[in-house]
Amino acid sequence: MELEPLLLSTDTEVQRATSFFGQPVYLGAYLAMVCPLAALRTLEAARASALPLPRRLLGVGSYGLLLLLQLTALLFTESRGPLLGLAVAGAVGFLAHAARRGARRRVIALWVLALSATALATVGAPAPVQRVANEALDARVATRAGETFSTSGSGGQFRTTTWKVAKRVLANGAPLELADGSLDAHPGLRALVGYGPELQYAISPPFYDSELPTLFGYFLIDRFHNLLWDTLLTTGMFGLSAWLAFEAMLIWLSVRTLGLLETPAKSLLFWSLYGGCALLGAAAASLLRGLPFCFLGLQLGAVLGVALFLSAASWSTSEAAPRAGETSEGAATHEGLAIAAFAAAVGHLIETSFSFVTISTGTLFWVVCALLVVSARRPSDTSSTQPDTALVTLSPVREALRDATVLGWPLMAIGFVFLGASSQPVRVGAVLWDGLTLLARPGGERAPVVAALVLATWLGGALLLRLDRPLATRFTAFGRTLVVAGFVALVFWVQQASALASRARGALGTIEDVTRDLSARSSSTTTFYLACLLLGVLFALASTGAARRIPHTERALPWWRGAAAAACLLLALPLIERISLRPAHAEAAVALGEALKANNRLPLAEHALGHATTLLPDDDVYRSALAKAYGRHARLDVPHASAWLERADTTMREAMAQNPAASENATNLAVLGGQRALQGAPALRLVAIELYARALRLHPFDPNLWRMWGSVQVTLLRDPRGALTSARRALPLDPKNAAIHALLAESLLALSREQSGEPRSESLRAAGDAFERAAMLAPDQVGYRINSGKTYLALGQASKAANSFRLALSRLPASARERQTTVALLQRAESAATLTAVPPASP
């Protein structure tokens, strides 16, 4: 419906669904793991023969609608990795169910369908099929789907280039240079232990090639878009081996839980197919696509081996296989849950072969792994004759309390997002109303769909929780659940609205005002964390008795283990403030500081950014942001520019000392060094040259860095030939950058002052053309047109000069200071053009 409440300012997110995840791939990856669980609930509701028909229809309709919404949202993300992961997950889940039942015909039908789809994808679908597909799907969606394994599309090119960079980093044997000029002290250990977490952006730039900035623009790769490449470069061969072993044991546990590994021969067959297909897949991908694709082939081959084993197992399983809840050796207690969790885990492993793990998807993946372990738990003999879903029942009061706490989380989160995006009103009621009806979009259009979203979440969540109850439990405490959950959410919303209203009433005119605003922002976030913690405690209290009612064969845990777990929890609670609350408060301070900096309210911005560095003194990112604010202050406060630049330089060096691996600090320090050299003593020139040399070694394919270095060569070093070389190095990396064309023109102009005759004319002509290209790429930059006119005028091409001046005047407002000077230049050019056009009088 194009009513996303939190849109990112990129074309990708405008065209595709993002939800609150902030990026389409994140949403798709999450839904790909949730869909198998929703499908399981839908099938279970349809097979609940012990329930009355109306209850069954209600369950099938509710869970089916939920599954349909999830699939629709997944399709609208247009994310190929999650879609492929869900397709593979569905196939694996289907084969696992068929293997448990010995349903050989279903297995044959699935393989025929899979092979047919593969043939169509490889050879191409017939014309009628393509016509139907184009009519059913948007052309852009169909194009993206067809590029899933292609290396020519934008996504394929991006991943191919990224994996090539990862391979070069892995193959590097020399010690990497750090931002402070030192070298990596342990280069020989990197293949074994890796470079550490969150350092992909720092180790990658020296291994880029010219293809990456040409295709996608220059950026820092902070993920390699493949879980195994990220694991290898982050934790080395030790970490990769541990992860691959975990994957193998997870899949082995899933197959064993389904009772398909009851003999040593089957275990041998499983490991042979799993390991053999994984190695063959890696080898085939490396031969066909190159070594960077080996990990993709490894994951796909491993899943193919699992599919082959499940297919073979369906031939060795009789139709009278043990059903869920029976206690034969190897039989799953919760077969449906085991299959759904197995499918979700496999889908995640396939999806992360094209992407990377986020907080939300990583958390859900470990929850799915926990469900796999839980599904292997066997019941006691006394419970084997009872339906599995009737083992646990709670009193109506406890059910209401537990459901209310579960519903309180999404209601609070939705309210937190929408209320936080609406802070203009100064009355509490207005904040609440706008939080439910006014989307946080540039147009500010009102959308009742927000209130509908909150209401649907509330009612739909309550209904699904009621349906999720054991078979023997009736629809009790439904109204109490809604009342308690609504009360919890409303109290929280009123508190948040009150805080936002008080913030909106206070103008940010002084540093004290900024301090109060930061305190209010921190209080708002802290309240959200405390409310979530309170709900967690209430949920635990309401569910304490449920676990003890599950009959099982395991021995009860001794009391001291529970006490130790409680002590660990109490000791861990203070860490929340350090690892979660402080970063959240620092991010709020940085957001306020950046907003103030954009409005050139630099003293207030520096105070907010300084508050972030106080909260997290060891984080170089916030200190670097503060240094950039000082640098901006230097450009606006020219009389005191030297002092501000020195302060910025000191702060940036502190950031570099905190994290020498952050190579972008070298770039920032080089820019500051060049600015200080222009303001200070000649001795600073040598420092600036050294800083730029180091930055260019760390970022050899950054066009903007080459452009800034060229500007220093022109203005500070008076080296037009060196600046011309830098401009020509930057131009192929970013041919549509107006500033680079302008640098090329300025370098040619400076070079023409050292020339004479025809070489000088050639340099002036090339400079004028370069200024014209810059003006075409950035028409609002009137200075490019004026400079091109001056260049053509010096060259004697008065007509071209006059045309450039006219175009510049058409863009200049009437009150612009440059207008009078440009008019005089135009008159001069027109006079010169007139003299050139008049033929000389005959003698």
Short mmCIF file of C-alpha atoms in Angstrom, two decimals, residues 381-836:
data_model
loop_
_atom_site.label_atom_id
_atom_site.label_comp_id
_atom_site.label_asym_id
_atom_site.label_seq_id
_atom_site.Cartn_x
_atom_site.Cartn_y
_atom_site.Cartn_z
CA ASP A 381 5.08 -43.66 29.62
CA THR A 382 2.05 -42.24 31.46
CA SER A 383 1.56 -39.57 28.83
CA SER A 384 1.94 -41.72 25.76
CA THR A 385 -1.76 -42.41 25.52
CA GLN A 386 -2.78 -38.75 25.76
CA PRO A 387 -2.78 -36.25 22.93
CA ASP A 388 0.48 -34.33 23.08
CA THR A 389 -1.27 -30.96 22.99
CA ALA A 390 -3.32 -31.73 26.11
CA LEU A 391 -0.32 -32.05 28.43
CA VAL A 392 -0.28 -28.48 29.69
CA THR A 393 -3.20 -26.41 30.91
CA LEU A 394 -3.21 -23.18 32.88
CA SER A 395 -5.87 -21.53 34.96
CA PRO A 396 -7.91 -18.83 33.18
CA VAL A 397 -6.26 -16.10 35.27
CA ARG A 398 -2.77 -17.31 34.41
CA GLU A 399 -3.72 -17.69 30.76
CA ALA A 400 -4.99 -14.12 30.68
CA LEU A 401 -1.88 -12.81 32.40
CA ARG A 402 0.47 -14.73 30.11
CA ASP A 403 -1.39 -13.75 26.95
CA ALA A 404 -1.55 -10.13 28.05
CA THR A 405 2.20 -9.98 28.51
CA VAL A 406 2.77 -11.56 25.10
CA LEU A 407 0.40 -9.08 23.46
CA GLY A 408 1.91 -6.20 25.41
CA TRP A 409 5.24 -6.45 23.57
CA PRO A 410 4.00 -5.81 20.00
CA LEU A 411 1.53 -3.17 21.16
CA MET A 412 4.25 -1.31 23.05
CA ALA A 413 6.72 -1.65 20.19
CA ILE A 414 4.25 -0.33 17.61
CA GLY A 415 3.32 2.54 19.89
CA PHE A 416 6.99 3.29 20.55
CA VAL A 417 7.73 3.53 16.83
CA PHE A 418 4.77 5.66 15.83
CA LEU A 419 4.77 7.96 18.83
CA GLY A 420 8.52 8.43 18.49
CA ALA A 421 8.06 9.52 14.90
CA SER A 422 5.54 12.21 15.88
CA SER A 423 6.99 14.76 18.29
CA GLN A 424 5.65 18.08 16.89
CA PRO A 425 2.44 18.42 18.98
CA VAL A 426 2.80 19.82 22.50
CA ARG A 427 -0.30 18.17 23.99
CA VAL A 428 -0.37 14.57 25.13
CA GLY A 429 -3.65 13.81 23.38
CA ALA A 430 -2.38 15.31 20.11
CA VAL A 431 0.79 13.23 20.31
CA LEU A 432 -1.26 10.06 20.80
CA TRP A 433 -3.61 10.95 17.93
CA ASP A 434 -0.84 11.87 15.51
CA GLY A 435 1.11 8.78 16.52
CA LEU A 436 -1.77 6.65 15.30
CA THR A 437 -2.77 8.64 12.21
CA LEU A 438 0.26 10.55 10.92
CA LEU A 439 2.99 8.64 9.18
CA ALA A 440 6.58 9.81 9.54
CA ARG A 441 7.02 10.58 5.86
CA PRO A 442 8.25 13.74 4.13
CA GLY A 443 4.78 14.57 2.85
CA GLY A 444 3.25 14.14 6.31
CA GLU A 445 0.09 12.55 4.92
CA ARG A 446 -2.38 11.15 7.42
CA ALA A 447 -3.09 7.44 7.14
CA PRO A 448 -5.74 5.65 9.24
CA VAL A 449 -4.02 2.40 8.31
CA VAL A 450 -1.70 2.96 11.27
CA ALA A 451 -4.52 2.71 13.79
CA ALA A 452 -5.83 -0.28 11.83
CA LEU A 453 -2.41 -1.91 12.12
CA VAL A 454 -2.39 -1.51 15.90
CA LEU A 455 -5.97 -2.78 16.21
CA ALA A 456 -5.35 -5.74 13.90
CA THR A 457 -2.23 -6.70 15.85
CA TRP A 458 -4.16 -6.54 19.10
CA LEU A 459 -7.21 -8.53 18.03
CA GLY A 460 -5.40 -10.91 15.68
CA GLY A 461 -2.72 -11.66 18.24
CA ALA A 462 -5.32 -12.37 20.93
CA LEU A 463 -7.22 -14.70 18.60
CA LEU A 464 -4.11 -16.63 17.61
CA LEU A 465 -3.08 -17.02 21.24
CA ARG A 466 -6.52 -18.44 22.03
CA LEU A 467 -6.26 -20.87 19.12
CA ASP A 468 -2.79 -21.89 20.25
CA ARG A 469 -4.14 -23.27 23.51
CA PRO A 470 -4.24 -27.06 24.17
CA LEU A 471 -7.17 -28.99 22.77
CA ALA A 472 -8.90 -29.42 26.13
CA THR A 473 -8.96 -25.67 26.89
CA ARG A 474 -11.89 -23.48 25.90
CA PHE A 475 -11.89 -19.81 24.86
CA THR A 476 -11.56 -18.48 28.39
CA ALA A 477 -10.26 -15.11 29.59
CA PHE A 478 -10.41 -13.64 26.06
CA GLY A 479 -11.81 -10.33 27.24
CA ARG A 480 -9.48 -10.13 30.23
CA THR A 481 -6.51 -10.64 27.92
CA LEU A 482 -7.51 -7.69 25.77
CA VAL A 483 -8.24 -5.47 28.75
CA VAL A 484 -4.93 -6.16 30.50
CA ALA A 485 -2.85 -5.93 27.31
CA GLY A 486 -4.59 -2.73 26.26
CA PHE A 487 -4.08 -1.23 29.71
CA VAL A 488 -0.36 -2.07 29.71
CA ALA A 489 0.11 -0.58 26.25
CA LEU A 490 -2.00 2.51 27.00
CA VAL A 491 -0.08 3.32 30.18
CA PHE A 492 3.17 3.03 28.28
CA TRP A 493 1.87 5.14 25.36
CA VAL A 494 0.66 7.88 27.68
CA GLN A 495 4.05 8.02 29.36
CA GLN A 496 5.83 8.21 25.99
CA ALA A 497 3.39 10.84 24.68
CA SER A 498 3.91 12.94 27.80
CA ALA A 499 7.68 12.83 27.36
CA LEU A 500 7.41 13.76 23.67
CA ALA A 501 4.99 16.60 24.39
CA SER A 502 7.33 18.07 27.01
CA ARG A 503 10.23 17.81 24.56
CA ALA A 504 8.25 19.55 21.82
CA ARG A 505 7.45 22.44 24.18
CA GLY A 506 11.13 23.13 24.81
CA ALA A 507 13.05 25.04 22.12
CA LEU A 508 16.71 24.10 21.60
CA GLY A 509 18.32 27.50 21.98
CA THR A 510 20.99 26.84 24.59
CA ILE A 511 23.26 24.05 25.70
CA GLU A 512 21.03 23.56 28.74
CA ASP A 513 18.09 22.95 26.42
CA VAL A 514 20.07 20.31 24.54
CA THR A 515 20.99 18.66 27.84
CA ARG A 516 17.35 18.49 28.89
CA ASP A 517 16.35 17.12 25.48
CA LEU A 518 19.01 14.41 25.67
CA SER A 519 17.83 13.52 29.16
CA ALA A 520 14.24 13.20 27.90
CA ARG A 521 15.35 10.99 25.00
CA SER A 522 17.32 8.76 27.36
CA SER A 523 14.37 8.57 29.77
CA SER A 524 12.08 7.50 26.93
CA THR A 525 14.38 4.67 25.84
CA THR A 526 15.01 3.55 29.41
CA THR A 527 11.28 3.38 30.06
CA PHE A 528 10.85 1.13 27.02
CA TYR A 529 13.56 -1.25 28.27
CA LEU A 530 12.14 -1.33 31.79
CA ALA A 531 8.63 -2.00 30.47
CA CYS A 532 9.94 -4.90 28.37
CA LEU A 533 11.80 -6.26 31.39
CA LEU A 534 8.65 -6.02 33.51
CA LEU A 535 6.66 -7.92 30.88
CA GLY A 536 9.34 -10.60 30.82
CA VAL A 537 9.12 -11.04 34.58
CA LEU A 538 5.31 -11.23 34.46
CA PHE A 539 5.47 -13.80 31.66
CA ALA A 540 7.96 -15.93 33.62
CA LEU A 541 5.82 -15.81 36.75
CA ALA A 542 2.67 -16.75 34.82
CA SER A 543 4.41 -19.67 33.08
CA THR A 544 6.36 -21.10 36.02
CA GLY A 545 3.86 -23.81 36.79
CA ALA A 546 3.40 -24.86 33.16
CA ALA A 547 6.80 -26.50 32.77
CA ARG A 548 6.28 -28.68 35.84
CA ARG A 549 3.07 -30.09 34.37
CA ILE A 550 4.81 -31.63 31.34
CA PRO A 551 5.41 -35.34 32.05
CA HIS A 552 8.86 -36.42 30.88
CA THR A 553 11.47 -39.08 31.54
CA GLU A 554 14.34 -36.72 32.33
CA ARG A 555 15.49 -36.41 35.93
CA ALA A 556 14.52 -33.20 37.70
CA LEU A 557 17.28 -30.61 37.88
CA PRO A 558 18.78 -30.04 41.36
CA TRP A 559 17.77 -26.86 43.15
CA TRP A 560 21.23 -25.36 43.08
CA ARG A 561 21.19 -25.19 39.27
CA GLY A 562 18.11 -23.05 39.35
CA ALA A 563 19.68 -20.87 42.02
CA ALA A 564 22.85 -20.52 39.96
CA ALA A 565 20.81 -19.58 36.88
CA ALA A 566 18.89 -16.96 38.89
CA ALA A 567 22.17 -15.54 40.24
CA CYS A 568 23.62 -15.32 36.72
CA LEU A 569 20.49 -13.52 35.57
CA LEU A 570 20.73 -10.99 38.40
CA LEU A 571 24.40 -10.41 37.63
CA ALA A 572 23.61 -9.99 33.93
CA LEU A 573 20.90 -7.37 34.46
CA PRO A 574 23.39 -4.52 35.15
CA LEU A 575 25.12 -5.35 31.87
CA ILE A 576 21.98 -4.25 30.02
CA GLU A 577 22.83 -0.68 30.89
CA ARG A 578 26.32 -1.06 29.48
CA ILE A 579 25.75 -3.11 26.36
CA SER A 580 22.30 -1.90 25.33
CA LEU A 581 21.06 1.23 27.08
CA ARG A 582 24.22 3.30 26.77
CA PRO A 583 24.58 2.65 23.03
CA ALA A 584 20.90 3.49 22.57
CA HIS A 585 21.34 6.78 24.45
CA ALA A 586 24.52 7.53 22.50
CA GLU A 587 22.72 6.92 19.20
CA ALA A 588 19.97 9.32 20.26
CA ALA A 589 22.61 11.95 21.08
CA VAL A 590 24.32 11.43 17.71
CA ALA A 591 20.99 11.71 15.86
CA LEU A 592 20.27 15.02 17.59
CA GLY A 593 23.82 16.23 17.00
CA GLU A 594 23.73 15.40 13.28
CA ALA A 595 20.39 17.20 12.92
CA LEU A 596 21.79 20.30 14.63
CA LYS A 597 24.95 20.13 12.51
CA ALA A 598 22.89 20.01 9.32
CA ASN A 599 21.29 23.30 10.43
CA ASN A 600 24.74 24.78 11.20
CA ARG A 601 23.96 25.06 14.91
CA LEU A 602 27.43 23.79 15.60
CA PRO A 603 27.94 24.60 19.32
CA LEU A 604 24.76 22.70 20.16
CA ALA A 605 25.71 19.86 17.78
CA GLU A 606 29.15 19.56 19.35
CA HIS A 607 27.60 19.39 22.82
CA ALA A 608 25.28 16.56 21.74
CA LEU A 609 28.09 14.65 20.02
CA GLY A 610 30.33 15.21 23.03
CA HIS A 611 27.62 13.69 25.22
CA ALA A 612 27.75 10.55 23.02
CA THR A 613 31.53 10.30 23.50
CA THR A 614 31.01 10.67 27.26
CA LEU A 615 28.53 7.79 27.27
CA LEU A 616 30.84 5.55 25.21
CA PRO A 617 34.37 6.92 25.63
CA ASP A 618 35.97 3.88 23.98
CA ASP A 619 33.94 4.07 20.76
CA ASP A 620 35.90 5.70 17.96
CA VAL A 621 32.82 6.25 15.76
CA TYR A 622 31.33 8.93 18.01
CA ARG A 623 34.69 10.65 18.52
CA SER A 624 35.18 10.71 14.75
CA ALA A 625 31.73 12.32 14.33
CA LEU A 626 32.72 14.99 16.85
CA ALA A 627 35.95 15.67 14.96
CA LYS A 628 33.97 16.15 11.73
CA ALA A 629 31.76 18.70 13.51
CA TYR A 630 34.87 20.62 14.53
CA GLY A 631 36.05 20.53 10.92
CA ARG A 632 32.73 21.96 9.75
CA HIS A 633 33.03 24.67 12.40
CA ALA A 634 36.40 25.63 10.93
CA ARG A 635 34.85 26.27 7.51
CA LEU A 636 32.19 28.56 9.00
CA ASP A 637 34.36 30.37 11.56
CA VAL A 638 37.18 31.53 9.29
CA PRO A 639 38.93 33.87 11.82
CA HIS A 640 39.38 30.94 14.22
CA ALA A 641 39.72 28.20 11.62
CA SER A 642 43.21 27.16 12.71
CA ALA A 643 42.10 26.53 16.30
CA TRP A 644 39.07 24.51 15.21
CA LEU A 645 41.14 22.46 12.77
CA GLU A 646 43.71 21.71 15.45
CA ARG A 647 40.94 20.59 17.77
CA ALA A 648 39.45 18.41 15.02
CA ASP A 649 42.87 16.91 14.29
CA THR A 650 43.44 16.05 17.95
CA THR A 651 40.01 14.44 18.31
CA MET A 652 40.43 12.43 15.11
CA ARG A 653 43.82 11.16 16.28
CA GLU A 654 42.20 10.07 19.55
CA ALA A 655 39.64 8.12 17.53
CA MET A 656 42.41 6.54 15.49
CA ALA A 657 44.27 5.53 18.65
CA GLN A 658 41.11 3.81 19.90
CA ASN A 659 40.70 1.81 16.69
CA PRO A 660 43.76 1.76 14.40
CA ALA A 661 41.97 -0.71 12.11
CA ALA A 662 39.30 1.88 11.14
CA SER A 663 40.92 2.87 7.86
CA GLU A 664 38.40 5.64 7.14
CA ASN A 665 39.96 7.59 10.03
CA ALA A 666 43.09 7.86 7.90
CA THR A 667 41.01 9.48 5.15
CA ASN A 668 39.41 11.93 7.57
CA LEU A 669 42.77 12.79 9.09
CA ALA A 670 44.25 13.39 5.64
CA VAL A 671 41.46 15.83 4.76
CA LEU A 672 42.00 17.69 8.03
CA GLY A 673 45.75 17.69 7.40
CA GLY A 674 45.28 19.32 4.01
CA GLN A 675 43.01 21.99 5.48
CA ARG A 676 45.49 22.69 8.30
CA ALA A 677 48.34 22.97 5.82
CA LEU A 678 46.42 25.66 3.93
CA GLN A 679 45.92 27.57 7.19
CA GLY A 680 49.23 26.92 8.94
CA ALA A 681 52.98 26.73 8.58
CA PRO A 682 54.75 25.22 5.54
CA ALA A 683 55.98 22.36 7.72
CA LEU A 684 52.41 21.05 7.82
CA ARG A 685 52.58 20.39 4.08
CA LEU A 686 54.87 17.42 4.60
CA VAL A 687 52.47 16.07 7.20
CA ALA A 688 49.54 16.45 4.80
CA ILE A 689 51.46 14.68 2.01
CA GLU A 690 52.26 11.76 4.31
CA LEU A 691 48.66 11.51 5.52
CA TYR A 692 47.26 11.49 1.99
CA ALA A 693 49.83 8.92 0.86
CA ARG A 694 48.75 6.60 3.69
CA ALA A 695 45.05 7.15 3.02
CA LEU A 696 45.50 6.40 -0.67
CA ARG A 697 47.32 3.16 0.14
CA LEU A 698 44.41 2.11 2.34
CA HIS A 699 41.71 3.29 -0.10
CA PRO A 700 43.30 3.13 -3.57
CA PHE A 701 39.96 3.07 -5.42
CA ASP A 702 38.15 5.90 -3.63
CA PRO A 703 37.40 8.55 -6.31
CA ASN A 704 36.57 11.24 -3.77
CA LEU A 705 39.87 10.69 -1.98
CA TRP A 706 41.75 11.08 -5.26
CA ARG A 707 39.73 14.22 -5.95
CA MET A 708 40.55 15.75 -2.56
CA TRP A 709 44.22 14.87 -3.00
CA GLY A 710 44.17 16.51 -6.43
CA SER A 711 42.69 19.67 -4.92
CA VAL A 712 45.53 19.74 -2.38
CA GLN A 713 48.02 19.33 -5.21
CA VAL A 714 46.54 22.29 -7.08
CA THR A 715 45.92 24.73 -4.23
CA LEU A 716 48.66 23.81 -1.75
CA LEU A 717 51.49 22.10 -3.56
CA ARG A 718 51.17 24.02 -6.84
CA ASP A 719 51.60 20.79 -8.75
CA PRO A 720 49.16 20.90 -11.69
CA ARG A 721 50.65 17.84 -13.39
CA GLY A 722 50.24 15.76 -10.24
CA ALA A 723 46.68 17.07 -9.81
CA LEU A 724 45.93 16.20 -13.44
CA THR A 725 47.16 12.65 -12.81
CA SER A 726 44.96 12.38 -9.71
CA ALA A 727 41.92 13.68 -11.61
CA ARG A 728 42.48 11.20 -14.42
CA ARG A 729 42.83 8.43 -11.83
CA ALA A 730 39.52 9.41 -10.18
CA LEU A 731 37.47 10.01 -13.33
CA PRO A 732 37.12 6.35 -14.50
CA LEU A 733 36.09 5.37 -10.97
CA ASP A 734 33.21 7.88 -10.92
CA PRO A 735 32.65 9.36 -14.41
CA LYS A 736 29.42 11.13 -13.38
CA ASN A 737 30.98 13.11 -10.54
CA ALA A 738 30.84 16.83 -11.39
CA ALA A 739 33.49 17.74 -8.81
CA ILE A 740 36.03 15.42 -10.47
CA HIS A 741 35.42 17.02 -13.87
CA ALA A 742 35.87 20.41 -12.20
CA LEU A 743 39.17 19.26 -10.68
CA LEU A 744 40.29 18.13 -14.13
CA ALA A 745 39.44 21.57 -15.49
CA GLU A 746 41.23 23.40 -12.66
CA SER A 747 44.33 21.24 -13.15
CA LEU A 748 44.37 22.03 -16.88
CA LEU A 749 43.91 25.72 -16.16
CA ALA A 750 46.83 25.72 -13.72
CA LEU A 751 48.93 23.80 -16.25
CA SER A 752 48.08 26.29 -19.04
CA ARG A 753 49.68 29.09 -17.01
CA GLU A 754 53.01 27.29 -17.42
CA GLN A 755 52.52 26.77 -21.16
CA SER A 756 52.44 28.86 -24.31
CA GLY A 757 51.39 28.52 -27.90
CA GLU A 758 49.41 25.52 -29.08
CA PRO A 759 49.90 23.42 -25.88
CA ARG A 760 48.36 26.26 -23.88
CA SER A 761 45.39 26.45 -26.25
CA GLU A 762 44.84 22.70 -26.00
CA SER A 763 44.87 22.85 -22.21
CA LEU A 764 42.40 25.76 -22.16
CA ARG A 765 40.09 24.04 -24.61
CA ALA A 766 40.10 20.82 -22.57
CA ALA A 767 39.54 22.82 -19.36
CA GLY A 768 36.52 24.59 -20.84
CA ASP A 769 35.01 21.32 -22.01
CA ALA A 770 35.61 19.76 -18.58
CA PHE A 771 33.84 22.69 -16.89
CA GLU A 772 30.93 22.23 -19.30
CA ARG A 773 30.62 18.53 -18.44
CA ALA A 774 30.70 19.41 -14.77
CA ALA A 775 27.93 21.96 -15.32
CA MET A 776 25.81 19.41 -17.17
CA LEU A 777 26.18 16.91 -14.32
CA ALA A 778 25.48 19.53 -11.64
CA PRO A 779 23.33 22.26 -13.25
CA ASP A 780 22.70 24.00 -9.92
CA GLN A 781 26.42 24.69 -9.47
CA VAL A 782 26.51 27.95 -11.40
CA GLY A 783 30.23 28.42 -10.79
CA TYR A 784 31.03 25.69 -13.31
CA ARG A 785 29.26 27.63 -16.10
CA ILE A 786 30.97 30.86 -15.13
CA ASN A 787 34.41 29.21 -15.09
CA SER A 788 33.78 27.58 -18.46
CA GLY A 789 32.81 30.98 -19.87
CA LYS A 790 35.98 32.57 -18.51
CA THR A 791 38.06 29.76 -19.99
CA TYR A 792 36.46 30.06 -23.43
CA LEU A 793 36.88 33.83 -23.27
CA ALA A 794 40.61 33.46 -22.53
CA LEU A 795 40.82 31.03 -25.43
CA GLY A 796 39.20 33.55 -27.78
CA GLN A 797 35.96 31.60 -28.28
CA ALA A 798 33.68 34.49 -27.40
CA SER A 799 30.44 32.92 -28.69
CA LYS A 800 30.82 29.81 -26.52
CA ALA A 801 31.76 32.03 -23.60
CA ALA A 802 28.64 34.16 -24.03
CA ASN A 803 26.44 31.07 -24.17
CA SER A 804 27.96 29.78 -20.90
CA PHE A 805 27.37 33.14 -19.19
CA ARG A 806 23.73 33.22 -20.36
CA LEU A 807 23.13 29.74 -18.99
CA ALA A 808 24.70 30.80 -15.70
CA LEU A 809 22.48 33.88 -15.46
CA SER A 810 19.40 31.76 -16.07
CA ARG A 811 20.26 29.84 -12.90
CA LEU A 812 21.34 32.77 -10.74
CA PRO A 813 18.67 34.40 -8.54
CA ALA A 814 18.17 38.14 -8.89
CA SER A 815 19.72 38.83 -5.48
CA ALA A 816 22.89 36.77 -6.05
CA ARG A 817 26.17 38.59 -5.58
CA GLU A 818 27.72 36.94 -8.62
CA ARG A 819 25.00 38.26 -10.93
CA GLN A 820 26.50 41.68 -11.55
CA THR A 821 29.94 40.23 -12.30
CA THR A 822 28.43 37.63 -14.62
CA VAL A 823 26.48 40.31 -16.51
CA ALA A 824 29.70 42.27 -17.06
CA LEU A 825 31.43 39.13 -18.34
CA LEU A 826 28.51 38.45 -20.69
CA GLN A 827 28.69 41.96 -22.12
CA ARG A 828 32.41 41.55 -22.63
CA ALA A 829 31.92 38.23 -24.40
CA GLU A 830 29.15 39.61 -26.60
CA SER A 831 31.33 42.58 -27.59
CA ALA A 832 34.19 40.25 -28.47
CA ALA A 833 31.85 38.03 -30.46
CA THR A 834 30.50 41.06 -32.38
CA LEU A 835 34.02 42.22 -33.27
CA THR A 836 34.89 38.75 -34.45
#
